[in-house]
Amino acid sequence: MAQASTALERRYGDTQRTDRWWLEPLLVGSGLLIFVVYSTVSGVLGEYWAFETEHGLYLSPFFEPLIHPEFLPDWFSPAILILWAPIGFRTTCYYYRRAYYRAYFLSPPACAVREPAGSYSGEGVFPFVLQNAHRWFMYVALLFIPILWNGAIRSFWLDGEGIGIGLGSVLLTVNAALLTMYTIGCHSLRHWVAGGLNQFSRTPLRRLRRRLWEIFTIANEHHRLWAWTSLIIVGVTDLYVHLVASEVVTDPNTWSGPI
Amino acid sequence: MPTAHLRVWRGTDDGEYVEYEVEYDEGMVVLDVVHRLQATQTPDLAVRWNCKAGKCGSCSAEINGKPRLQCMQRMELYPEGETITLAPLKTFPIIRDLVTNVAWNYDQARAMPELRLRPADADGNRRMAQIDIDRGQEFHKCIECYICQDVCHVIRDHPENMAGFAGPRFFVQLASIAMHPLDTNTRRATVDHGFGLDYCNITKCCTDVCPEGIHITDNAIIPLKERRVDEFHDPLRIIARKLTGRG
Amino acid sequence: MADFETHEFDVLVIGAGGAGLRAAIESAVLGQRTAIVCKSLLGKAHTVMAEGGIAAALSNVYSEDNWRVHFRDTMRGGKMLNNWRMAQLHAQEAPDRVRELEEWGALFDRTEDGRILQRDFGGHRYARLAHVGDRTGLEMIRTLQQRLVALGVDVFQELTVTRLLTDGDRIAGAVGYWRDSGRLVLFRAKAVVLATGGLGKIWAITSNSWEGTGDGHALAMYAGADMIDMEFVQFHPTGMVWPPSVRGILVTEGVRGDGGTLRNQSGERFMFRYIPPMFAAETADSEEEADRWYDDRQHARRTPDLLPRDEVARAINAEVRAGRGSPHGGVFLDIASRRPAEYIKRRLPSMYHQFKELAGVDITREPMEVGPTCHYAMGGMRVDAETGASNVAGLYGAGEVTGGMHGSNRLGGNSLSDLVVFGRRAGMGAAQHAAGLQAVPALDSSQASACDESMEAPFRGDGKENPYTLHRELQDLMQVNVGIIRTDSDMRAALAGIAGLRERATRVKVEGGAAYNPGWHLAIDLGHMLTVAEAATRSALERKESRGGHTRDDFPNASGEFAKVNVVVRRAADGAFSVSQESLPAMPAELQRLFEED
């Protein structure tokens, strides 16, 4: 009956879990790393961020809205003026926090798996106290939604010749849509629209805000899904615009004749 | 009859895992097998339980390293022949075998602010719309199994934080007070720094393990953090307060 | 004398379910030094298992409802054997107790205009049960628990009381032990409130948890209290029957209140064949009328699925015996074909979860299999309706451990209201008694040391009996011989069996030490269970009729003679039981008139 045994776990990585608990942080960590490296290369060092034909314009979402004053030196990428906002929004996002605290800070690497750090003080101390800036970034992110939709619609607009569609327009539209879903699923926005109220029923306006809260809640329940899909699509769209603009690939569309 | 291979923590902090083989019947849950072990081989095996239907939250333990209610884990979930490891909740001091001393949680309960409702209407009723209480009703589903407290790394891996941290279960209770439609406590009473909300880095293990499916992080902890942002960090509110001279 | 950890209080409450918590709150509010003791952790008591709701004539859903209708329903449900004054106080005070729970934080489901919503339940004329989905008991216990904690009442968790101490013929305190260490504890107190709940663990198929071992019933008898109605045991008609490990777990009556119906093997709604004459006038006699009733109370009579629990349990039992049962020996409870899946999940979330997780059954798609399960003891300590006082000075009681309120059969939903109405009254009664005493009564140390010795016995000696085996045998004995259907010869066999088990119990041997040792705890509880089993069986032998939760094959009808009496059982100091019949308290004429229309 009685056999050899080991004591309760007390060291880093110790766990009695028998499943592949390390897989999720590994995948998440790798995915985020790939995106960070790609966006740095593309946004800061990259060229060919817009593809303009005589008809339509594809502008990489990394550069939307385009701010490109004359006085800036050539090496200064206009993306730098844009990217701080989505980077700030995502870095302070409640989902991404979960993701990178687990994958990079190993705090904890997975549930019921012992973490390495000897001490832990949470989000009350610098630099993590800056996570409170999520509300600020959320306000900025709201401004980006119409701008991105504008970019998407522009990509369908054939200058004076009606409407056309290209693969680039599709990507820009899906990008705007997924980014919208990600933003309206934001915990901070969901709170802001009605979460701070305690009596929804008191006035018609409050009932309306509650209704919005319910809708945002549906998006919020899948915040991770929107976080990843919107991240991937923005990268893919940027890459696509680069490739089309540098003439590595040809954009299939209705204005260049039959595909 | 299939046979379960159990590896059960016996004794106190310096105890050991002991292996047992127990026959079990179709439809049994882990707790049934533990009871059969108790009735046939180890009459003094300590295990806490009450309702055996997932309603009281007594039989929390760690099954293959995951905090669970023993009464809600059917044996079919575990491949026959594989050893099932049963350990007490690791965040709390072990009393004996699978039973831990969860007194710390009751200490947290004593620190909670008390609800202070507005007076009732003239006819003695308190009118509250269903949409005003459905958030609170989710929080009230809590059966106090303390599995969320057990899994939370803030105290599981750093017991020194227990002094200033109420834990997910009590963030749920704070949220329930904070969102009560008729409560008159100040906003700041429920987002008080003393409860240790800042320790939470929203890694969501509490939500993952909650047997009642309460969205602890999304619906209780983050809204509390956001209420604190409302109070202290929202740029528009700061400007509004400056302009109106209030707050 | 052994080394006792000693505490002194004005009022000691034993049991921390709804009744105990409410009693302790009241006593503390009245300024008495109050302690509450419970066998489990605080907040785990059996009250959390109550699902359907708390009955109170709030008249939120039907303005026709009032305390008189509730009173009448309660008395008729109890087959007129209830203590009329308790039933009256209960019906009058329940609404205030429900509103009080709300004030302390309970969040009941709401009506459209924001008042407390009420649901239909068996035996209640109007939709009357305030509820929170199907987890009302949890809401109630948590609310009371938080109120208790806010008041700063001393709580002794996981401490089992084994004896009450007396000073002559009045209460002087109690003795118990910490479950985690085995260390003995002595409480000196001016008054004790028993709120220990039920005794369902004497039966094999039961909805009760390990705690329901009848401790309080036994403690009361040891202290010399009168017990009434011990023969009446409620077998809830709907417990789970499959898989075997969950047999007996409760399926709320709310399933039927919200539209579920009982069917036999061939799909027949058999309850229409079991409508007793007493309820015929107000019960639908066609499926069409029964289904219409859910929406139209004016022109349709209620479905027989919602007859009082004793009637439904007997009907299910008869169907199964006649070979018309479901595959696992129950009947079908079908809400899947009658209500939309969303409605079921919203109204009955924990039932959905329970069947899904434990039986692999999706109740929104398939019927449940259900059968009777031992659920509730109507009988218990005889108490004064106003104060909860027993015949032992200083000993008070509330909730399931007391008798009289529910007569021979309890209506669903009347238990939670009983707990708070009489918990408050017992707490008040005990507090007033304590306030009237100058000092805590003297302590007879020989009583305490006797407890110490009897508790240590299972560790000593060379006995070989396993407490788990003895408990199992007692449960099977009672299930077979003193179950839903009883006869004289079966019950005599049970008495002989109990005597045999009692003798073997002296040879129980416990392994291990005193620290958190469930085998030892069970060995101690076993003595209480045997005492209570014997009291219930002797009472049942005495009542030679069928009524409510007491059905006899050899006396299948109700008798006019027995309609007028309580069976009272007492235990003498030497362990001998005496059983007698005593007249029911007389109901005043103005209340009697409520029943004249029958």
XYZ file of C-alpha atoms in Angstrom, chain A residues 62-169:
108
model
C 0.356 51.091 -39.413
C 0.402 54.503 -41.082
C -3.273 55.432 -40.847
C -3.915 58.361 -40.626
C -0.928 59.464 -42.614
C 0.993 62.232 -40.892
C 3.989 63.139 -42.989
C 5.075 66.746 -42.589
C 7.872 68.043 -44.780
C 10.248 68.977 -41.982
C 10.709 65.398 -40.789
C 13.919 63.751 -41.935
C 13.732 60.934 -44.448
C 14.682 58.238 -41.992
C 11.756 59.130 -39.710
C 8.936 56.733 -40.397
C 5.439 58.258 -40.173
C 4.373 55.025 -38.431
C 6.127 56.215 -35.282
C 3.559 59.001 -34.985
C 0.765 56.433 -35.164
C 1.926 53.238 -33.567
C 2.280 54.525 -30.003
C -1.498 54.571 -29.766
C -2.347 50.972 -30.710
C 0.774 49.744 -28.926
C -0.259 51.585 -25.774
C -3.836 50.382 -26.083
C -2.817 46.779 -26.500
C -0.041 46.828 -23.931
C -2.393 48.049 -21.227
C -5.267 45.854 -22.464
C -6.620 43.469 -19.851
C -6.340 40.517 -22.222
C -2.778 41.202 -23.333
C -1.780 41.774 -19.755
C -2.956 38.279 -18.919
C -1.121 36.955 -21.959
C 2.264 38.540 -21.365
C 2.240 38.284 -17.591
C 1.862 34.568 -18.107
C 4.156 34.108 -21.120
C 7.003 36.504 -20.327
C 6.818 37.313 -16.639
C 5.824 33.726 -15.755
C 3.636 35.272 -13.137
C 2.267 32.624 -13.126
C 3.268 30.554 -16.180
C -0.005 28.639 -15.860
C -2.599 28.111 -13.151
C -1.354 26.117 -10.179
C 2.200 26.098 -11.507
C 4.754 27.656 -9.202
C 6.230 30.908 -10.488
C 9.937 31.787 -10.360
C 9.870 35.241 -8.797
C 10.796 35.366 -5.146
C 8.516 38.262 -4.446
C 5.522 39.808 -6.129
C 3.888 43.173 -5.733
C 1.348 43.269 -8.541
C 0.111 46.290 -10.444
C 0.363 48.741 -7.578
C 4.009 49.608 -8.224
C 5.983 51.189 -11.089
C 5.998 50.396 -13.957
C 2.848 48.311 -13.733
C 0.897 51.114 -12.112
C 0.925 52.680 -15.580
C -1.605 50.075 -16.642
C -4.138 52.538 -15.295
C -3.511 54.521 -18.474
C -5.642 52.013 -20.336
C -8.596 54.390 -20.077
C -6.554 57.127 -21.826
C -5.544 54.775 -24.619
C -9.124 53.577 -24.911
C -10.274 57.133 -25.667
C -7.580 57.419 -28.337
C -8.461 54.012 -29.766
C -12.046 55.160 -30.198
C -10.761 57.952 -32.479
C -8.990 55.406 -34.617
C -12.131 53.476 -35.493
C -13.625 56.072 -37.883
C -10.167 56.755 -39.288
C -9.601 53.111 -40.135
C -13.082 52.772 -41.611
C -12.340 55.837 -43.690
C -9.196 54.141 -44.965
C -11.157 51.026 -45.776
C -13.904 52.884 -47.644
C -11.321 54.931 -49.530
C -9.845 51.709 -50.861
C -13.115 50.982 -52.693
C -13.462 54.415 -54.118
C -12.412 54.821 -57.719
C -11.654 58.451 -58.158
C -14.651 59.813 -60.068
C -15.408 56.449 -61.610
C -17.651 54.773 -59.068
C -16.807 51.795 -56.939
C -14.331 48.968 -57.306
C -12.978 46.190 -55.159
C -9.560 44.662 -54.762
C -8.059 42.138 -52.395
C -6.458 45.048 -50.602
C -9.847 46.689 -50.047
